[in-house]
PDB file of N, CA and C in Angstrom:
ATOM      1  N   UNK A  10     164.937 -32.571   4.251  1.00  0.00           N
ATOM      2  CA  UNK A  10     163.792 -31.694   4.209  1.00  0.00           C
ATOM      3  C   UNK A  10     164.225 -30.343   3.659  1.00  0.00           C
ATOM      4  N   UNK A  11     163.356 -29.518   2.813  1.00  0.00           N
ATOM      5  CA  UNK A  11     163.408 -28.209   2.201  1.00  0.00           C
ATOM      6  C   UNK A  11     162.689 -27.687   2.634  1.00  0.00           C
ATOM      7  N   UNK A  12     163.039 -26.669   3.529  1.00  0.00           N
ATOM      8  CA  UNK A  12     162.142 -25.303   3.369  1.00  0.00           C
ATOM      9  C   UNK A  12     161.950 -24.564   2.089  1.00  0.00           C
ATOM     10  N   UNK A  13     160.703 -24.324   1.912  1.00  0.00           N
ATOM     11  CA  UNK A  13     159.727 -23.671   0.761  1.00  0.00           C
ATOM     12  C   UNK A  13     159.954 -22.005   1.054  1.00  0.00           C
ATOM     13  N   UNK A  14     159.669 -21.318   0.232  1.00  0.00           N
ATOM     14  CA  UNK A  14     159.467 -19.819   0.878  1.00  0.00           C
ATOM     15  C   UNK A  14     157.908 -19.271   1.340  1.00  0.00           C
ATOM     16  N   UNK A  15     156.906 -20.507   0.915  1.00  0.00           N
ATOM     17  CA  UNK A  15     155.461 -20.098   1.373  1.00  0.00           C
ATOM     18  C   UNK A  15     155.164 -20.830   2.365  1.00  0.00           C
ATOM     19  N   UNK A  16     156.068 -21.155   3.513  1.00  0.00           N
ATOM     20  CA  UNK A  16     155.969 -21.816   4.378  1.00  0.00           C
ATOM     21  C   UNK A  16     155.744 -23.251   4.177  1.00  0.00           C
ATOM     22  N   UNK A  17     155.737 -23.894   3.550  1.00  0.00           N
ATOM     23  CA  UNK A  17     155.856 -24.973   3.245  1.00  0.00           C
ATOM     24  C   UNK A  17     156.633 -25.922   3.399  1.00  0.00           C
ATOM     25  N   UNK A  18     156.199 -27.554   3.847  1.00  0.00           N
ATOM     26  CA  UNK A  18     157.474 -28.101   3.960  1.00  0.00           C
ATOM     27  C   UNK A  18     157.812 -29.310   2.979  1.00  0.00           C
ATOM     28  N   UNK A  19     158.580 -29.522   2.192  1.00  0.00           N
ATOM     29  CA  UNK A  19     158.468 -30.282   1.237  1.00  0.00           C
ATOM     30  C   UNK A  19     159.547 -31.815   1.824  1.00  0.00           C
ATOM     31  N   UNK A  20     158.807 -32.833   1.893  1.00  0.00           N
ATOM     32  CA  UNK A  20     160.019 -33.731   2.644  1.00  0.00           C
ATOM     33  C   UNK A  20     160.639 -34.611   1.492  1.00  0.00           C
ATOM     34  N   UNK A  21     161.703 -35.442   1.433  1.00  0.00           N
ATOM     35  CA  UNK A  21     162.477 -35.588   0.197  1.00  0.00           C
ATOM     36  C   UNK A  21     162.866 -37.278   0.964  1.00  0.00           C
ATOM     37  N   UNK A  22     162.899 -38.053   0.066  1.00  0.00           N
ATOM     38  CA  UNK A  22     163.900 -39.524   0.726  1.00  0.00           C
ATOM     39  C   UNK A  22     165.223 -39.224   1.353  1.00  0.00           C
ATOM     40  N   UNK A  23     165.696 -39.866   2.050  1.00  0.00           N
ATOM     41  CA  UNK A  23     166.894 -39.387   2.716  1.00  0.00           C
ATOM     42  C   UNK A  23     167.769 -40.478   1.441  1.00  0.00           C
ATOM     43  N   UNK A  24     169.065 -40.032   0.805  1.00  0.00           N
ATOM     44  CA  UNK A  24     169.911 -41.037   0.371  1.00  0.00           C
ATOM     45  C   UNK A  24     171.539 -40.795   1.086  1.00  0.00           C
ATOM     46  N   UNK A  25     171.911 -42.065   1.140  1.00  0.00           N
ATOM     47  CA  UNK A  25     173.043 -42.527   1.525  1.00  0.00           C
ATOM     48  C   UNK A  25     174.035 -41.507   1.370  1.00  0.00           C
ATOM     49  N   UNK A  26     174.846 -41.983   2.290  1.00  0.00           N
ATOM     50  CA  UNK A  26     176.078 -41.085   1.632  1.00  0.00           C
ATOM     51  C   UNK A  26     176.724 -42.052   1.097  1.00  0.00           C
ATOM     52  N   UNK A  27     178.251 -41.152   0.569  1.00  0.00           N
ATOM     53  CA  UNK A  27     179.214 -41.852  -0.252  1.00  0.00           C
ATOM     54  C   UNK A  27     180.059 -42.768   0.742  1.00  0.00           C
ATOM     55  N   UNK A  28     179.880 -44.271   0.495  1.00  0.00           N
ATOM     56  CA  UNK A  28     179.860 -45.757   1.210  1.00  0.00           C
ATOM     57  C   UNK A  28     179.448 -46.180   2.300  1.00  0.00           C
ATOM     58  N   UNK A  29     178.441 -45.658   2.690  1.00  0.00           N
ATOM     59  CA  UNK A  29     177.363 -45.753   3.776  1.00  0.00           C
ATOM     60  C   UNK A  29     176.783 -46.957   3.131  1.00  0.00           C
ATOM     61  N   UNK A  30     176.869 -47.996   3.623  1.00  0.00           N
ATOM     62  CA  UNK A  30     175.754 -49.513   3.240  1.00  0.00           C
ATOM     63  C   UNK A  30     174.475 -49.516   3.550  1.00  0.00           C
ATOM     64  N   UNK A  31     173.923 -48.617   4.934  1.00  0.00           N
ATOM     65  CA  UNK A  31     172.539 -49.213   4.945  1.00  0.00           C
ATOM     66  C   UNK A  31     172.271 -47.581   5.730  1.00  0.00           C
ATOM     67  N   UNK A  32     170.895 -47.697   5.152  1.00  0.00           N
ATOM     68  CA  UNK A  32     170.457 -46.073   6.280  1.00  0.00           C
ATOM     69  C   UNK A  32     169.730 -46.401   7.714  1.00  0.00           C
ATOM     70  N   UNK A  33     170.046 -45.230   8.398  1.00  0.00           N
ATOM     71  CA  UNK A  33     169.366 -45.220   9.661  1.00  0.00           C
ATOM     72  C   UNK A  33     168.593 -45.782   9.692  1.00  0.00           C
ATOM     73  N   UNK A  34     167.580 -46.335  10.976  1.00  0.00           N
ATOM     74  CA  UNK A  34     165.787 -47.160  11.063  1.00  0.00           C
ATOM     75  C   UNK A  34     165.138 -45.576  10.530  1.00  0.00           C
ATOM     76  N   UNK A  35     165.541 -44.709  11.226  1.00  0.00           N
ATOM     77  CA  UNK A  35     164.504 -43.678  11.261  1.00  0.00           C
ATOM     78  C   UNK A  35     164.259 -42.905   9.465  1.00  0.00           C
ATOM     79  N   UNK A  36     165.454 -43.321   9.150  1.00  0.00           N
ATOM     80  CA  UNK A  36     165.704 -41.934   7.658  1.00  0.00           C
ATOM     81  C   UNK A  36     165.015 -43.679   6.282  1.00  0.00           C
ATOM     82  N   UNK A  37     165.113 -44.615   6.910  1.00  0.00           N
ATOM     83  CA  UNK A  37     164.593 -45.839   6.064  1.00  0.00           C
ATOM     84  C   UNK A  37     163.214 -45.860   6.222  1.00  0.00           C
ATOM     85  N   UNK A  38     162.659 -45.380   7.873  1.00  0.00           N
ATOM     86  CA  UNK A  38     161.059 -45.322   7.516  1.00  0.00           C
ATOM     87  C   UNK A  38     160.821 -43.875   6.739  1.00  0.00           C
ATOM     88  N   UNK A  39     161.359 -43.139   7.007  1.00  0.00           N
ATOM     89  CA  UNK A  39     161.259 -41.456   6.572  1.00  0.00           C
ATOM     90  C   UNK A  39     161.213 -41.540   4.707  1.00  0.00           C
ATOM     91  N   UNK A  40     161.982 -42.386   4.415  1.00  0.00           N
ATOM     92  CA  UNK A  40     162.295 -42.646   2.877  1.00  0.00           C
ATOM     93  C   UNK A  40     161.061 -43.758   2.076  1.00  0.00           C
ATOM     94  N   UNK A  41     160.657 -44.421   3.071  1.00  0.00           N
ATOM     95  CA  UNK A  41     159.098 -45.924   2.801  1.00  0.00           C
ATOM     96  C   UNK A  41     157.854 -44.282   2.713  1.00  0.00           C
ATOM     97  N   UNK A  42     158.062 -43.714   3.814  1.00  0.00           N
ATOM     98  CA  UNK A  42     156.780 -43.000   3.847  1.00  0.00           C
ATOM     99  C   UNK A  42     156.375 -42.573   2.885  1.00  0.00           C
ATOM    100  N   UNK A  43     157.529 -41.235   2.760  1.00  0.00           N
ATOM    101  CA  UNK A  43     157.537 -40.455   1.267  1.00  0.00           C
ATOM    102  C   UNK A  43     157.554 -40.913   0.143  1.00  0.00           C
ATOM    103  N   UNK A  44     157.917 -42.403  -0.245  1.00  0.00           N
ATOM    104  CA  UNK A  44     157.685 -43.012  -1.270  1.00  0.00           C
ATOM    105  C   UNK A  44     156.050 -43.159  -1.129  1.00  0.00           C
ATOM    106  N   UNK A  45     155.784 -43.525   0.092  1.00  0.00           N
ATOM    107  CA  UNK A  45     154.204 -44.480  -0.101  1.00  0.00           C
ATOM    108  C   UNK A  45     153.332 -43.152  -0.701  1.00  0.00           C
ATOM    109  N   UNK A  46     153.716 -41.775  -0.233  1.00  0.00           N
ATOM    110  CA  UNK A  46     152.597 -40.632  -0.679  1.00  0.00           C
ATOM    111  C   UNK A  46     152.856 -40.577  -2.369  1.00  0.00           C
ATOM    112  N   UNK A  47     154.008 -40.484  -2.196  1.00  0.00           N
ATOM    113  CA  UNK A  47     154.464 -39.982  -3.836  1.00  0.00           C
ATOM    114  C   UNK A  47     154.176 -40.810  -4.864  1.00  0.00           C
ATOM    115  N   UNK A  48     154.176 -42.298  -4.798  1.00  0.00           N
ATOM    116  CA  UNK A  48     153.995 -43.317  -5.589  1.00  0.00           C
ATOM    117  C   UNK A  48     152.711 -42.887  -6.608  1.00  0.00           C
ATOM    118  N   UNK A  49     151.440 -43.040  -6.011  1.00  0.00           N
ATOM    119  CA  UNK A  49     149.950 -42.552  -6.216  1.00  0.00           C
ATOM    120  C   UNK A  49     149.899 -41.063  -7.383  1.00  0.00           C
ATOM    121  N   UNK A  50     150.586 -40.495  -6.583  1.00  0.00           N
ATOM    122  CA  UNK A  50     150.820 -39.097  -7.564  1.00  0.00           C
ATOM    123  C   UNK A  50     151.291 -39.042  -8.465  1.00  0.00           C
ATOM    124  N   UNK A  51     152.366 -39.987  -8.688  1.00  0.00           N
ATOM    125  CA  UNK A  51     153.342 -40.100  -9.526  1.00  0.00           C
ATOM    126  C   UNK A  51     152.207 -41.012 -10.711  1.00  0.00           C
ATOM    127  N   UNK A  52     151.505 -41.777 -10.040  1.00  0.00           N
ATOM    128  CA  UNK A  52     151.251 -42.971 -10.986  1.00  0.00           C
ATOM    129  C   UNK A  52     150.073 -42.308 -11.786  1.00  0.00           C
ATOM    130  N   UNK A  53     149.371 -41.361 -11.367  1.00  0.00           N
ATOM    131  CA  UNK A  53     147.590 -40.392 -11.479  1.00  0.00           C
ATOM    132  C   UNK A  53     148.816 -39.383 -12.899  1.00  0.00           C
ATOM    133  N   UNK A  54     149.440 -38.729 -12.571  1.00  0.00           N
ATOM    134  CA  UNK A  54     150.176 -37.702 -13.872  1.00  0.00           C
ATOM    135  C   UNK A  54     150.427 -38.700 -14.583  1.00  0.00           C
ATOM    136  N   UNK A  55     151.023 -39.852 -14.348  1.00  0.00           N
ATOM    137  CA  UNK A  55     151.423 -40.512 -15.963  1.00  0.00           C
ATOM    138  C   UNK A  55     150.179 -41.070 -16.398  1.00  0.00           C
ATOM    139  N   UNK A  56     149.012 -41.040 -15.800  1.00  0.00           N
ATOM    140  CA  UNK A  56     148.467 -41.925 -16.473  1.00  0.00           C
ATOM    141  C   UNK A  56     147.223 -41.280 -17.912  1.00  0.00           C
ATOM    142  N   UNK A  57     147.317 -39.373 -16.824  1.00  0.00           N
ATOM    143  CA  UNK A  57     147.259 -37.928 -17.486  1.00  0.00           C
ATOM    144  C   UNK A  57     147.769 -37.944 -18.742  1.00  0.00           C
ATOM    145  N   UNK A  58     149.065 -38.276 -18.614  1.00  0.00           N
ATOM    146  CA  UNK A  58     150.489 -38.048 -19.718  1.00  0.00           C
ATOM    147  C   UNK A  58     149.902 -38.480 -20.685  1.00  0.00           C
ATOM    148  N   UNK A  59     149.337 -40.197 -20.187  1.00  0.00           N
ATOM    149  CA  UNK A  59     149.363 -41.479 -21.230  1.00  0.00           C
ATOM    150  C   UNK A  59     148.512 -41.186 -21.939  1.00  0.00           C
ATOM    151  N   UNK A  60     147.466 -40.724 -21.248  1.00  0.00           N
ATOM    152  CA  UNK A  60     145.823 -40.570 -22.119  1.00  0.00           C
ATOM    153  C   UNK A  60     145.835 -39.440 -22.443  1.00  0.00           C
ATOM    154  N   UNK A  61     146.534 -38.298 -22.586  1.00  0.00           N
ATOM    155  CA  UNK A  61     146.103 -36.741 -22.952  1.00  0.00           C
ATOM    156  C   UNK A  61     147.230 -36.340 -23.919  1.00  0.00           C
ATOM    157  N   UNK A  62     148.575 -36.602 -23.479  1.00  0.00           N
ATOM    158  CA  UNK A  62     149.694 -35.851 -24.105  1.00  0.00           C
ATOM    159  C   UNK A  62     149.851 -34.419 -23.542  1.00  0.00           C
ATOM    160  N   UNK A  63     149.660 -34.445 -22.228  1.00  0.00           N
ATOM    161  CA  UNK A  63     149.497 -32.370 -21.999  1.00  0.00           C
ATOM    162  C   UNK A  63     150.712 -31.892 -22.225  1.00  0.00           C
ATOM    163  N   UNK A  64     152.107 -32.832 -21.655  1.00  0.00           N
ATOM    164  CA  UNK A  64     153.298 -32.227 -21.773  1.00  0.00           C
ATOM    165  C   UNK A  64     153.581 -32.144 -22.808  1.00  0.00           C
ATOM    166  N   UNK A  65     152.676 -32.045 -24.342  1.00  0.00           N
ATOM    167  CA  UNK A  65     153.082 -31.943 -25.606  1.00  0.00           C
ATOM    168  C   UNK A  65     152.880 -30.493 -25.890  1.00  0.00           C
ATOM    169  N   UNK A  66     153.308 -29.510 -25.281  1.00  0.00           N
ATOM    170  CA  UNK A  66     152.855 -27.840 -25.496  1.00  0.00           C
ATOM    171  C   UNK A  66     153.590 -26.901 -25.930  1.00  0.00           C
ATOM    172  N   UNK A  67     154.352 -27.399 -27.108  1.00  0.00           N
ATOM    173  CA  UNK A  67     155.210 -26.607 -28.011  1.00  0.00           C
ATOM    174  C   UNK A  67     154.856 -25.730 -28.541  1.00  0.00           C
ATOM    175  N   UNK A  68     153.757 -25.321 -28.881  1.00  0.00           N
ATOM    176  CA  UNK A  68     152.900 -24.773 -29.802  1.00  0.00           C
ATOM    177  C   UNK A  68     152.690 -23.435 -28.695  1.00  0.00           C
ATOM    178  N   UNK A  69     152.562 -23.527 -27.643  1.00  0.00           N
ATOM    179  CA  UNK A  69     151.508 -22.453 -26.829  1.00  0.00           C
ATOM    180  C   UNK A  69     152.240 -21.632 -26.968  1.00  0.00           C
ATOM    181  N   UNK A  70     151.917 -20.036 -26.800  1.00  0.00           N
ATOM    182  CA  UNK A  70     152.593 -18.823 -27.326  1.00  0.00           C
ATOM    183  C   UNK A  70     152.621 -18.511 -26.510  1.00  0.00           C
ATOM    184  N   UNK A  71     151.323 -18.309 -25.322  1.00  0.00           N
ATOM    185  CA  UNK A  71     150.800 -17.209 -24.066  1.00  0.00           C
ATOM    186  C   UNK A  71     150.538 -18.086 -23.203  1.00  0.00           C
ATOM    187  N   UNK A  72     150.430 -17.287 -21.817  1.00  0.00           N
ATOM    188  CA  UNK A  72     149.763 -17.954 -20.722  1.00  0.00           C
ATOM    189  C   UNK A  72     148.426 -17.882 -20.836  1.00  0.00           C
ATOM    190  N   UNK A  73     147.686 -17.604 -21.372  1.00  0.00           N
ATOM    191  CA  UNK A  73     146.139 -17.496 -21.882  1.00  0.00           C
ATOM    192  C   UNK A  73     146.314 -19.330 -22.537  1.00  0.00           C
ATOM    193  N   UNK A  74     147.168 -19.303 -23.415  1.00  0.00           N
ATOM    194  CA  UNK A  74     147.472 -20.667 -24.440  1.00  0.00           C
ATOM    195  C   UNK A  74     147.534 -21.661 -23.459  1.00  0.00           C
ATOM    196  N   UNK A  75     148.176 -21.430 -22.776  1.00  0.00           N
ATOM    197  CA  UNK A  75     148.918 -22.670 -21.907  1.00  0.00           C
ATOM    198  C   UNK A  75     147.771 -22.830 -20.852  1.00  0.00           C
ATOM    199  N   UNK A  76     146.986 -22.099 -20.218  1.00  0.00           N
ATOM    200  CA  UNK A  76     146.021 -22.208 -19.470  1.00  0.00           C
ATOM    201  C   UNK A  76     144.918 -23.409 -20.216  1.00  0.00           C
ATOM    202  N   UNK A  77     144.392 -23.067 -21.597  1.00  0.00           N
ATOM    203  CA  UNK A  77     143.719 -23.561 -22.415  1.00  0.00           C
ATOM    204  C   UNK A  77     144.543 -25.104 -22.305  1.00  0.00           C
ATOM    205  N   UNK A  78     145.380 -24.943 -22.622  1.00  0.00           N
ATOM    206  CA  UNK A  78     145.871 -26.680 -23.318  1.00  0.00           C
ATOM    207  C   UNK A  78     145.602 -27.486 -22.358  1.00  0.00           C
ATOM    208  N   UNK A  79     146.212 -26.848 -20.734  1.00  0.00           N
ATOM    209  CA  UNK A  79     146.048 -27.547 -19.865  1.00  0.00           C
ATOM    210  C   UNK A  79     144.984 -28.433 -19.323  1.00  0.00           C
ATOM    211  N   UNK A  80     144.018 -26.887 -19.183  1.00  0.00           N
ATOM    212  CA  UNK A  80     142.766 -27.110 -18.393  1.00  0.00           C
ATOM    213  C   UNK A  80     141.471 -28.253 -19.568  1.00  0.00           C
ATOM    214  N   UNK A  81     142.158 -28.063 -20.882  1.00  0.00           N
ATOM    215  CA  UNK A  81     141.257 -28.945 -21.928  1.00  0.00           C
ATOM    216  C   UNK A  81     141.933 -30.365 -21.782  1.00  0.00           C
ATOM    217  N   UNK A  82     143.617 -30.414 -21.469  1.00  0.00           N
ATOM    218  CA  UNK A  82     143.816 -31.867 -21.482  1.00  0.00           C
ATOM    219  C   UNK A  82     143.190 -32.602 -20.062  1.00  0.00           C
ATOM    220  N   UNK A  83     143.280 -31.218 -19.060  1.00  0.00           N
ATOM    221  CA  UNK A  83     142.724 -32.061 -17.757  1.00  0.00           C
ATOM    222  C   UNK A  83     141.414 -32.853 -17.856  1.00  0.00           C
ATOM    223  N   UNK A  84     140.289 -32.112 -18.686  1.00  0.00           N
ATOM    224  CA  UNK A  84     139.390 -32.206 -19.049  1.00  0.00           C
ATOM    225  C   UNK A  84     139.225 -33.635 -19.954  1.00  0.00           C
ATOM    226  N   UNK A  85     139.658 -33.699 -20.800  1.00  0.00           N
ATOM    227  CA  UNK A  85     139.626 -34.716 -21.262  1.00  0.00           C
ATOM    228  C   UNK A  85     139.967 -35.928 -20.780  1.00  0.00           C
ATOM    229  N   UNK A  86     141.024 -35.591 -19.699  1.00  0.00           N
ATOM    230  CA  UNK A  86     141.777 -37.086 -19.179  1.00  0.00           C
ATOM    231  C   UNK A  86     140.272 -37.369 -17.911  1.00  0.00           C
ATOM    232  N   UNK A  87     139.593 -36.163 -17.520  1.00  0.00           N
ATOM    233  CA  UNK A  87     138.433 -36.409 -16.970  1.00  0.00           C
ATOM    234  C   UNK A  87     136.864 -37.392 -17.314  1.00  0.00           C
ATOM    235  N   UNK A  88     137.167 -37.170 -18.635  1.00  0.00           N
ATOM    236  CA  UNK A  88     136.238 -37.653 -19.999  1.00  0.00           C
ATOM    237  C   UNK A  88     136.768 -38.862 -19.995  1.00  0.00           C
ATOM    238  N   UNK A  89     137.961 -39.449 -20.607  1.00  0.00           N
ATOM    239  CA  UNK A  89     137.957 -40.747 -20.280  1.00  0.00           C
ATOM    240  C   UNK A  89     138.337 -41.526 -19.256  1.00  0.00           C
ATOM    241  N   UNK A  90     138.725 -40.729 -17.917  1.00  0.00           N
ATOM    242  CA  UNK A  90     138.352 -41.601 -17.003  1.00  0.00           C
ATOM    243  C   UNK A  90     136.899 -41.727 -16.737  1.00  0.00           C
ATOM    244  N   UNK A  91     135.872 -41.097 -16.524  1.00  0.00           N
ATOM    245  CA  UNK A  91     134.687 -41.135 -16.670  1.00  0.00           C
ATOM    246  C   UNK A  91     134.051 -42.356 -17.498  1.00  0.00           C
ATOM    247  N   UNK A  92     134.133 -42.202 -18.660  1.00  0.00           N
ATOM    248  CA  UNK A  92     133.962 -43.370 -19.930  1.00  0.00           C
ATOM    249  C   UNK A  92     134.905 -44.717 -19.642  1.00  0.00           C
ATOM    250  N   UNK A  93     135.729 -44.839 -19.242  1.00  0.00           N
ATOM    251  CA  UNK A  93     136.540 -45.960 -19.131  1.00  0.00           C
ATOM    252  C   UNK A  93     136.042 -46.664 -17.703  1.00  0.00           C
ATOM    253  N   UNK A  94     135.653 -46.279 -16.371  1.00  0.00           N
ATOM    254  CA  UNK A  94     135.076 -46.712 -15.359  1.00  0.00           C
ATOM    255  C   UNK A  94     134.157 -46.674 -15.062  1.00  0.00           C
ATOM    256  N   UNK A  95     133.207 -46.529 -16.016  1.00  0.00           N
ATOM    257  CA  UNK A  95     131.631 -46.123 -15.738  1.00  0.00           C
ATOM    258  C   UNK A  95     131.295 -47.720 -16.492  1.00  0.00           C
TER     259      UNK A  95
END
């Protein structure tokens, strides 16, 4: 676990140490959990990635720019999820 500086708590998989064979019951459910949240999140940005290209932002000069690229790719990946499940 990491403490954040905005109070926050960010929890992380527990991994092995160096030749440890199997982890604790407790740090193996602790590691299923945080996978089960993260999976979903993980899978919703790529699928952003797939259909928009946002992380393509070479071009942006300003944070004015980068606000724009963003909030238009969000937008769009909104547009065709919309159109694609409707």
């Amino acid at each position: 676990m990491h403490q954040a500086s905005s109070e926050s708590t960010v929890l992380t998989p527990v991994k092995k140490q160096t030749g440890q064979h199997n982890l604790e019951p407790q740090d193996q459910w602790l590691s299923t959990a945080v996978a089960r949240v993260r999976q979903p999140i993980e899978a919703l940005f790529a699928w952003i990635e797939e259909n928009t290209g946002i992380e393509c932002a070479s071009k942006v000069r300003s944070y004015n720019g980068l606000m724009v690229h963003v909030f238009g790719k969000l937008a769009a990946a909104l547009f065709f999820l919309e159109l694609f499940t409707s």
